[in-house]
CSV table of C-alpha atoms in Angstrom, one decimal:
chain,number,residue,atom,x,y,z
A,27,MET,CA,16.0,-2.5,-13.0
A,28,ILE,CA,12.9,-4.5,-12.8
A,29,ASN,CA,15.1,-7.3,-11.4
A,30,ILE,CA,16.1,-4.9,-8.6
A,31,TYR,CA,12.4,-4.3,-8.0
A,32,ASP,CA,11.7,-8.1,-8.0
A,33,PHE,CA,14.4,-8.6,-5.4
A,34,LEU,CA,13.3,-5.7,-3.2
A,35,ALA,CA,9.6,-6.6,-3.4
A,36,GLY,CA,10.4,-10.2,-2.9
A,37,PRO,CA,13.1,-11.7,-0.7
A,38,ALA,CA,14.2,-8.3,0.7
A,39,ALA,CA,10.7,-7.5,1.8
A,40,TRP,CA,10.3,-10.7,3.7
A,41,GLY,CA,13.8,-10.2,5.1
A,42,SER,CA,13.1,-6.7,6.4
A,43,PHE,CA,9.8,-7.6,7.9
A,44,ALA,CA,11.4,-10.5,9.7
A,45,PHE,CA,14.3,-8.3,10.8
A,46,CYS,CA,11.9,-5.7,12.2
A,47,LEU,CA,9.9,-8.3,14.2
A,48,VAL,CA,12.9,-10.2,15.5
A,49,GLY,CA,14.6,-6.8,16.4
A,50,LEU,CA,11.5,-5.7,18.3
A,51,ALA,CA,11.4,-9.0,20.2
A,52,LEU,CA,15.0,-8.8,21.1
A,53,LYS,CA,14.6,-5.2,22.2
A,54,LEU,CA,11.7,-6.2,24.4
A,55,ALA,CA,13.7,-9.0,25.9
A,56,TYR,CA,16.6,-6.7,26.5
A,57,PHE,CA,14.3,-4.1,28.0
A,58,TYR,CA,12.9,-6.8,30.3
A,59,GLY,CA,16.2,-7.8,31.6
A,60,PHE,CA,17.4,-4.3,31.8
A,61,THR,CA,14.6,-3.0,34.0
A,62,LYS,CA,14.3,-6.1,36.1
A,63,GLY,CA,17.1,-5.0,38.3
A,64,THR,CA,16.1,-1.4,38.4
A,65,ASP,CA,12.6,0.1,38.1
A,66,MET,CA,10.7,-3.1,37.0
A,67,VAL,CA,9.0,-1.3,34.1
A,68,ALA,CA,8.9,-4.3,31.9
A,69,PRO,CA,8.1,-7.0,34.5
A,70,ASN,CA,5.4,-5.0,36.3
A,71,GLN,CA,2.6,-4.9,33.9
A,72,GLY,CA,-1.0,-4.3,34.9
A,73,PRO,CA,-4.2,-5.0,32.9
A,74,ALA,CA,-5.2,-1.4,33.3
A,75,GLY,CA,-2.3,-0.7,30.9
A,76,SER,CA,-4.5,-1.2,27.8
A,77,GLY,CA,-7.0,1.2,29.2
A,78,SER,CA,-4.2,3.6,29.9
A,79,ALA,CA,-3.0,3.3,26.3
A,80,VAL,CA,-6.4,4.1,25.0
A,81,TYR,CA,-6.7,6.9,27.5
A,82,PHE,CA,-3.5,8.4,26.2
A,83,THR,CA,-4.6,8.4,22.6
A,84,ARG,CA,-8.2,9.6,23.2
A,85,PRO,CA,-8.5,13.3,22.6
A,86,PRO,CA,-10.0,14.8,25.8
A,87,GLY,CA,-8.1,12.4,28.1
A,88,GLU,CA,-4.4,13.0,28.3
A,89,LEU,CA,-3.1,16.2,29.7
A,90,TYR,CA,-1.2,17.1,26.6
A,91,PHE,CA,-4.4,17.2,24.6
A,92,ARG,CA,-5.5,20.1,26.8
A,93,SER,CA,-2.2,21.9,27.2
A,94,GLN,CA,-1.0,21.5,23.6
A,95,PRO,CA,-4.0,20.8,21.4
A,96,MET,CA,-2.3,21.7,18.1
A,97,PHE,CA,0.6,19.4,18.8
A,98,ALA,CA,-1.6,16.6,20.1
A,99,ALA,CA,-3.8,16.8,17.0
A,100,ALA,CA,-0.8,16.8,14.7
A,101,VAL,CA,0.8,13.8,16.4
A,102,SER,CA,-2.5,11.9,16.5
A,103,ILE,CA,-3.2,12.6,12.8
A,104,TYR,CA,0.4,11.8,11.9
A,105,HIS,CA,0.2,8.4,13.5
A,106,ALA,CA,-3.2,7.6,12.3
A,107,CYS,CA,-2.1,8.3,8.7
A,108,LEU,CA,1.2,6.5,9.2
A,109,PHE,CA,-0.7,3.3,9.7
A,110,ALA,CA,-3.9,3.8,7.7
A,111,ALA,CA,-2.2,4.8,4.5
A,112,PRO,CA,0.0,1.7,3.9
A,113,LEU,CA,-2.3,-0.8,5.7
A,114,PHE,CA,-5.5,-0.1,3.7
A,115,LEU,CA,-3.9,0.8,0.4
A,116,ALA,CA,-5.4,-1.1,-2.5
A,117,ALA,CA,-2.1,-1.8,-4.2
A,118,HIS,CA,-0.5,-3.3,-1.0
A,119,ASN,CA,-3.5,-5.4,-0.4
A,120,PHE,CA,-3.7,-6.7,-4.0
A,121,LEU,CA,-0.1,-7.9,-3.6
A,122,LEU,CA,-0.8,-9.3,-0.1
A,123,GLN,CA,-3.7,-11.2,-1.6
A,124,GLU,CA,-1.4,-12.6,-4.4
A,125,TYR,CA,1.4,-13.5,-2.0
A,126,LEU,CA,-0.4,-14.8,1.0
A,127,GLY,CA,-4.1,-15.0,0.1
A,128,ILE,CA,-5.1,-12.5,2.7
A,129,SER,CA,-6.1,-8.8,2.6
A,130,PHE,CA,-7.4,-6.1,4.8
A,131,PHE,CA,-10.2,-3.8,4.3
A,132,VAL,CA,-9.3,-1.5,1.4
A,133,PHE,CA,-9.8,2.2,1.0
A,134,PRO,CA,-10.8,3.7,-2.4
A,135,GLU,CA,-7.6,4.9,-4.0
A,136,SER,CA,-8.7,8.6,-3.8
A,137,VAL,CA,-9.1,8.2,0.0
A,138,SER,CA,-5.6,6.7,0.4
A,139,ASP,CA,-4.3,9.6,-1.7
A,140,THR,CA,-5.9,12.2,0.5
A,141,ILE,CA,-4.7,10.4,3.7
A,142,THR,CA,-1.2,10.6,2.3
A,143,VAL,CA,-1.5,14.4,1.7
A,144,ILE,CA,-2.8,14.8,5.3
A,145,PHE,CA,0.2,12.8,6.5
A,146,PHE,CA,2.6,15.2,4.7
A,147,ILE,CA,0.8,18.3,6.2
A,148,SER,CA,0.9,16.9,9.8
A,149,GLY,CA,4.6,15.8,9.2
A,150,ILE,CA,5.5,19.3,8.0
A,151,PHE,CA,3.8,20.7,11.1
A,152,LEU,CA,5.8,18.5,13.4
A,153,ILE,CA,9.1,19.5,11.6
A,154,LEU,CA,8.2,23.2,11.8
A,155,ARG,CA,7.5,22.8,15.4
A,156,ARG,CA,11.0,21.5,16.0
A,157,VAL,CA,12.4,24.3,14.0
A,158,ILE,CA,10.4,27.2,15.4
A,159,GLN,CA,9.7,26.4,19.1
A,160,PRO,CA,12.8,27.2,21.1
A,161,LYS,CA,12.1,24.7,23.9
A,162,VAL,CA,11.7,21.9,21.4
A,163,ARG,CA,14.6,23.0,19.2
A,164,ARG,CA,16.9,22.8,22.2
A,165,VAL,CA,16.2,19.0,22.5
A,166,THR,CA,16.2,18.4,18.8
A,167,SER,CA,19.2,16.8,17.1
A,168,ALA,CA,19.9,15.9,13.5
A,169,ARG,CA,18.7,12.4,14.3
A,170,ASP,CA,15.2,13.6,14.9
A,171,TYR,CA,15.1,15.2,11.4
A,172,PHE,CA,16.6,12.1,10.0
A,173,LEU,CA,14.0,9.9,11.5
A,174,LEU,CA,11.1,12.1,10.4
A,175,SER,CA,12.5,12.2,6.9
A,176,VAL,CA,13.1,8.4,6.7
A,177,SER,CA,9.5,7.8,7.8
A,178,ALA,CA,8.3,10.3,5.2
A,179,LEU,CA,10.3,9.0,2.3
A,180,PRO,CA,8.2,5.9,1.6
A,181,PHE,CA,5.2,8.1,1.5
A,182,LEU,CA,6.7,10.6,-0.8
A,183,THR,CA,8.0,8.0,-3.3
A,184,GLY,CA,4.8,6.1,-3.1
A,185,TYR,CA,2.8,9.3,-3.8
A,186,LEU,CA,5.0,10.1,-6.8
A,187,ALA,CA,4.8,6.6,-8.1
A,188,TYR,CA,1.0,6.4,-7.8
A,189,HIS,CA,0.7,9.6,-9.7
A,190,GLN,CA,3.4,8.4,-12.1
A,191,ILE,CA,5.5,11.5,-11.7
A,192,GLY,CA,9.1,10.9,-12.6
A,193,PRO,CA,10.6,7.6,-13.8
A,194,TYR,CA,8.0,5.1,-12.7
A,195,VAL,CA,9.9,1.9,-12.0
A,196,TRP,CA,12.8,3.7,-10.4
A,197,MET,CA,10.3,5.5,-8.1
A,198,LEU,CA,8.9,2.1,-7.1
A,199,VAL,CA,12.4,0.8,-6.4
A,200,LEU,CA,13.0,3.8,-4.2
A,201,HIS,CA,9.7,3.4,-2.6
A,202,VAL,CA,10.2,-0.2,-1.6
A,203,PHE,CA,13.8,0.5,-0.6
A,204,THR,CA,13.0,3.4,1.7
A,205,ALA,CA,10.2,1.5,3.3
A,206,GLU,CA,12.5,-1.4,4.0
A,207,LEU,CA,15.1,1.0,5.4
A,208,LEU,CA,12.4,2.2,7.8
A,209,LEU,CA,11.5,-1.3,8.8
A,210,VAL,CA,15.1,-2.2,9.5
A,211,ILE,CA,15.9,0.9,11.7
A,212,ILE,CA,12.6,0.8,13.7
A,213,PRO,CA,13.8,-1.6,16.4
A,214,PHE,CA,17.0,0.3,17.0
A,215,SER,CA,15.8,3.9,17.0
A,216,LYS,CA,13.1,6.1,18.3
A,217,PRO,CA,10.3,4.5,16.4
A,218,VAL,CA,10.7,1.6,18.8
A,219,HIS,CA,8.2,3.5,20.9
A,220,ALA,CA,5.6,1.7,18.7
A,221,CYS,CA,6.3,-1.2,20.9
A,222,LEU,CA,7.7,0.3,24.2
A,223,PHE,CA,4.7,2.7,24.4
A,224,PHE,CA,2.6,-0.2,25.5
A,225,LEU,CA,5.1,-1.3,28.1
A,226,ALA,CA,5.2,2.2,29.6
A,227,ARG,CA,1.4,2.3,29.7
A,228,GLY,CA,1.1,-1.2,31.1
A,229,PHE,CA,3.5,-0.2,33.8
A,230,MET,CA,1.3,2.8,34.7
A,231,GLY,CA,-1.7,0.4,34.8
A,232,PHE,CA,0.3,-1.7,37.2
A,233,GLU,CA,1.1,1.3,39.3
A,234,VAL,CA,-2.5,2.4,39.4
A,235,LEU,CA,-4.0,-1.0,40.2
A,236,ALA,CA,-1.4,-2.5,42.4
A,237,ARG,CA,0.2,0.4,44.1
A,238,ARG,CA,-2.4,3.1,43.6
A,239,VAL,CA,0.4,5.7,43.3
A,240,TRP,CA,-1.9,8.0,41.4
A,241,SER,CA,-4.4,8.3,44.1
A,242,ARG,CA,-1.7,8.8,46.6
A,243,MET,CA,-0.3,11.5,44.4
A,244,GLY,CA,-3.7,13.1,44.2
A,245,VAL,CA,-4.1,12.6,40.5
A,246,GLU,CA,-7.7,11.8,39.4
A,247,GLY,CA,-7.7,8.6,37.2
B,18,MET,CA,-30.3,7.3,-59.2
B,19,ARG,CA,-27.4,5.5,-60.8
B,20,LEU,CA,-25.0,8.2,-59.8
B,21,LYS,CA,-26.0,8.0,-56.2
B,22,THR,CA,-25.3,4.3,-56.0
B,23,LEU,CA,-22.1,4.8,-57.8
B,24,ILE,CA,-21.0,7.3,-55.1
B,25,SER,CA,-22.5,5.5,-52.1
B,26,LEU,CA,-21.2,2.0,-52.9
B,27,PRO,CA,-17.5,2.9,-52.4
B,28,LEU,CA,-18.4,5.0,-49.4
B,29,LEU,CA,-20.2,2.0,-47.9
B,30,LEU,CA,-17.3,-0.2,-48.6
B,31,LEU,CA,-15.0,2.3,-47.1
B,32,VAL,CA,-17.0,2.5,-43.9
B,33,ALA,CA,-17.2,-1.3,-43.7
B,34,PHE,CA,-13.5,-1.6,-44.2
B,35,ALA,CA,-12.8,1.1,-41.6
B,36,ALA,CA,-15.1,-0.7,-39.2
B,37,SER,CA,-13.4,-4.1,-39.7
B,38,VAL,CA,-10.0,-2.5,-39.2
B,39,LEU,CA,-11.1,-0.9,-36.0
B,40,ALA,CA,-12.6,-4.2,-34.8
B,41,GLN,CA,-9.4,-6.0,-35.3
B,42,GLU,CA,-7.4,-3.1,-34.0
B,43,GLN,CA,-4.0,-4.3,-32.8
B,44,VAL,CA,-4.1,-2.6,-29.5
B,45,MET,CA,-7.2,-3.2,-27.3
B,46,ILE,CA,-8.1,-0.7,-24.6
B,47,LEU,CA,-9.2,-2.8,-21.7
B,48,ARG,CA,-11.8,-0.8,-19.8
B,49,HIS,CA,-14.8,-3.1,-19.1
B,50,ALA,CA,-18.2,-1.8,-18.2
B,51,GLU,CA,-18.6,-4.8,-15.9
B,52,ILE,CA,-16.2,-3.0,-13.5
B,53,LYS,CA,-18.0,-0.1,-11.9
B,54,ASP,CA,-16.2,3.1,-11.0
B,55,HIS,CA,-12.8,2.7,-12.6
B,56,GLN,CA,-10.1,4.0,-10.3
B,57,ARG,CA,-7.1,3.3,-12.5
B,58,PRO,CA,-6.4,4.4,-16.1
B,59,PRO,CA,-7.4,1.8,-18.7
B,60,VAL,CA,-4.8,-0.8,-19.8
B,61,LYS,CA,-3.5,-1.0,-23.4
B,62,PHE,CA,-3.3,-4.6,-24.5
B,63,ASN,CA,-1.6,-5.6,-27.7
B,64,HIS,CA,-3.6,-8.7,-28.8
B,65,GLU,CA,-1.6,-9.3,-32.0
B,66,GLN,CA,1.7,-9.2,-30.2
B,67,HIS,CA,0.6,-11.7,-27.7
B,68,ILE,CA,-0.9,-14.1,-30.3
B,69,GLY,CA,2.5,-14.2,-31.8
B,70,LYS,CA,4.0,-15.3,-28.5
B,71,VAL,CA,1.4,-17.5,-26.7
B,72,ASP,CA,-1.3,-19.9,-27.6
B,73,CYS,CA,-5.0,-18.7,-27.6
B,74,LEU,CA,-5.9,-21.3,-25.0
B,75,GLN,CA,-3.5,-19.8,-22.5
B,76,CYS,CA,-5.8,-16.9,-22.2
B,77,HIS,CA,-9.2,-17.9,-23.6
B,78,HIS,CA,-11.0,-20.6,-21.8
B,79,ASP,CA,-14.4,-22.2,-21.4
B,80,PHE,CA,-14.1,-25.1,-18.9
B,81,ASP,CA,-16.4,-28.1,-19.1
B,82,ALA,CA,-17.5,-30.1,-16.1
B,83,TYR,CA,-14.2,-31.9,-16.1
B,84,MET,CA,-12.2,-28.7,-16.2
B,85,ASN,CA,-11.2,-29.3,-19.8
B,86,ASN,CA,-10.7,-26.1,-21.7
B,87,ARG,CA,-13.1,-26.2,-24.6
B,88,GLY,CA,-11.6,-23.0,-26.0
B,89,GLY,CA,-14.2,-20.3,-26.4
B,90,GLU,CA,-11.8,-17.9,-28.1
B,91,GLY,CA,-13.2,-14.4,-28.4
B,92,GLN,CA,-15.7,-14.6,-25.6
B,93,PRO,CA,-15.3,-11.4,-23.6
B,94,CYS,CA,-13.9,-12.3,-20.1
B,95,GLY,CA,-16.8,-10.4,-18.6
B,96,THR,CA,-19.4,-12.9,-19.8
B,97,CYS,CA,-18.2,-15.2,-16.9
B,98,HIS,CA,-16.1,-13.0,-14.6
B,99,GLY,CA,-18.0,-10.1,-12.9
B,100,GLN,CA,-17.5,-7.2,-10.6
B,101,GLU,CA,-17.1,-9.4,-7.5
B,102,SER,CA,-15.7,-12.9,-7.1
B,103,ASN,CA,-18.3,-15.6,-6.5
B,104,ARG,CA,-18.4,-19.3,-6.0
B,105,ASP,CA,-17.6,-20.1,-9.6
B,106,THR,CA,-15.3,-17.4,-10.8
B,107,ILE,CA,-12.9,-14.8,-9.6
B,108,SER,CA,-13.7,-11.2,-10.2
B,109,LEU,CA,-12.9,-9.6,-13.6
B,110,ARG,CA,-10.2,-7.5,-12.0
B,111,ASP,CA,-8.5,-10.5,-10.4
B,112,ALA,CA,-9.0,-12.5,-13.7
B,113,PHE,CA,-6.9,-9.9,-15.5
B,114,HIS,CA,-4.4,-9.4,-12.8
B,115,TYR,CA,-3.8,-13.2,-12.2
B,116,GLN,CA,-3.7,-14.0,-15.9
B,117,CYS,CA,-1.7,-11.1,-17.3
B,118,LYS,CA,0.6,-10.5,-14.4
B,119,GLY,CA,0.9,-14.2,-13.6
B,120,CYS,CA,2.2,-15.0,-17.1
B,121,HIS,CA,4.6,-12.1,-17.2
B,122,GLU,CA,6.0,-13.0,-13.8
B,123,PHE,CA,6.4,-16.6,-14.7
B,124,LEU,CA,8.2,-15.8,-17.9
B,125,ARG,CA,10.5,-13.4,-16.1
B,126,SER,CA,11.3,-16.0,-13.4
B,127,GLN,CA,12.3,-18.2,-16.4
B,128,GLY,CA,14.7,-15.5,-17.5
B,129,LYS,CA,12.6,-14.7,-20.6
B,130,SER,CA,11.5,-11.2,-21.6
B,131,ALA,CA,8.0,-10.4,-20.7
B,132,GLY,CA,5.5,-7.6,-20.2
B,133,ALA,CA,4.5,-5.5,-17.2
B,134,THR,CA,4.2,-6.6,-13.6
B,135,THR,CA,3.9,-3.4,-11.7
B,136,CYS,CA,0.7,-1.4,-11.4
B,137,GLY,CA,1.9,1.7,-13.4
B,138,GLU,CA,3.4,-0.2,-16.2
B,139,CYS,CA,-0.1,-1.5,-17.2
B,140,HIS,CA,-2.3,1.3,-15.9
B,141,ILE,CA,-0.5,4.1,-17.6
B,142,ARG,CA,-1.7,7.6,-16.8
B,143,GLN,CA,-2.4,9.8,-19.8
B,144,ARG,CA,-1.2,13.4,-19.7
């Protein structure tokens, strides 16, 4: 059992990180070629894109923050926790320090624990929204629930392992396995928006700067 | 007078015996005051069991200027390793993690049986 853990936390971890990065690179390359002949989203990138990306994530800015404040808050909190919890977790950084000699800033473990609980709450909100709101339910398929669950599983198993609820080493095995599962499917499913989001925004930056479509459309920047 | 000594002498011996037994207690509870604000449960460490398996100098060290280990058995790790790493020594936390985990991992990579390598196998929650 501990040998399974050793394999998952060792070679399999490097493998799935590499797989994720290579997958994302391939996806970008594919997207570049794919849009080159059509709408030029990938080739046409403007520097205002980074500003546009920030603008999108900043609360008062984007339209949906005003029209759907609850949803916008849940999505923002969900994404913030999605990154903050694993990246600044003490245990992850201790291992990173051991393996690579580097580490990020580290939260006290009680803070990471709270962030994880907030992640669950925002995730449940997002799921309920898909179940309850008819206009969202109509565009929801099993795949959406699957992806939400897959992204929640590493958090759930990590939470249980940290609190040593259930068989500990098995929980760790599940934790590492589900996290690697997530890494592997990222490039080929909806979570790829982690990458393509910036392309979309960069394209808008290009539109604004080079073609000024927004001002022609009468939208204030 | 004589009766009192007669009673107190064995009592004294008993206390002394109990104290020495406690001092050499097989299982140490590692929870060092040098580490402020413990976040994890303390670690149980079976000194006796380890002595039977590995040499004292694998764990206890007192390096001289030429990095020779002059022994120094029994010196608490905290006399030299502190809350934070500094120019001379790694932090007490790292000292334990690198030494304990390092050996266990090494032994396991050699196919031998060894102790804990995951957080919760050492920092066991009491309930």
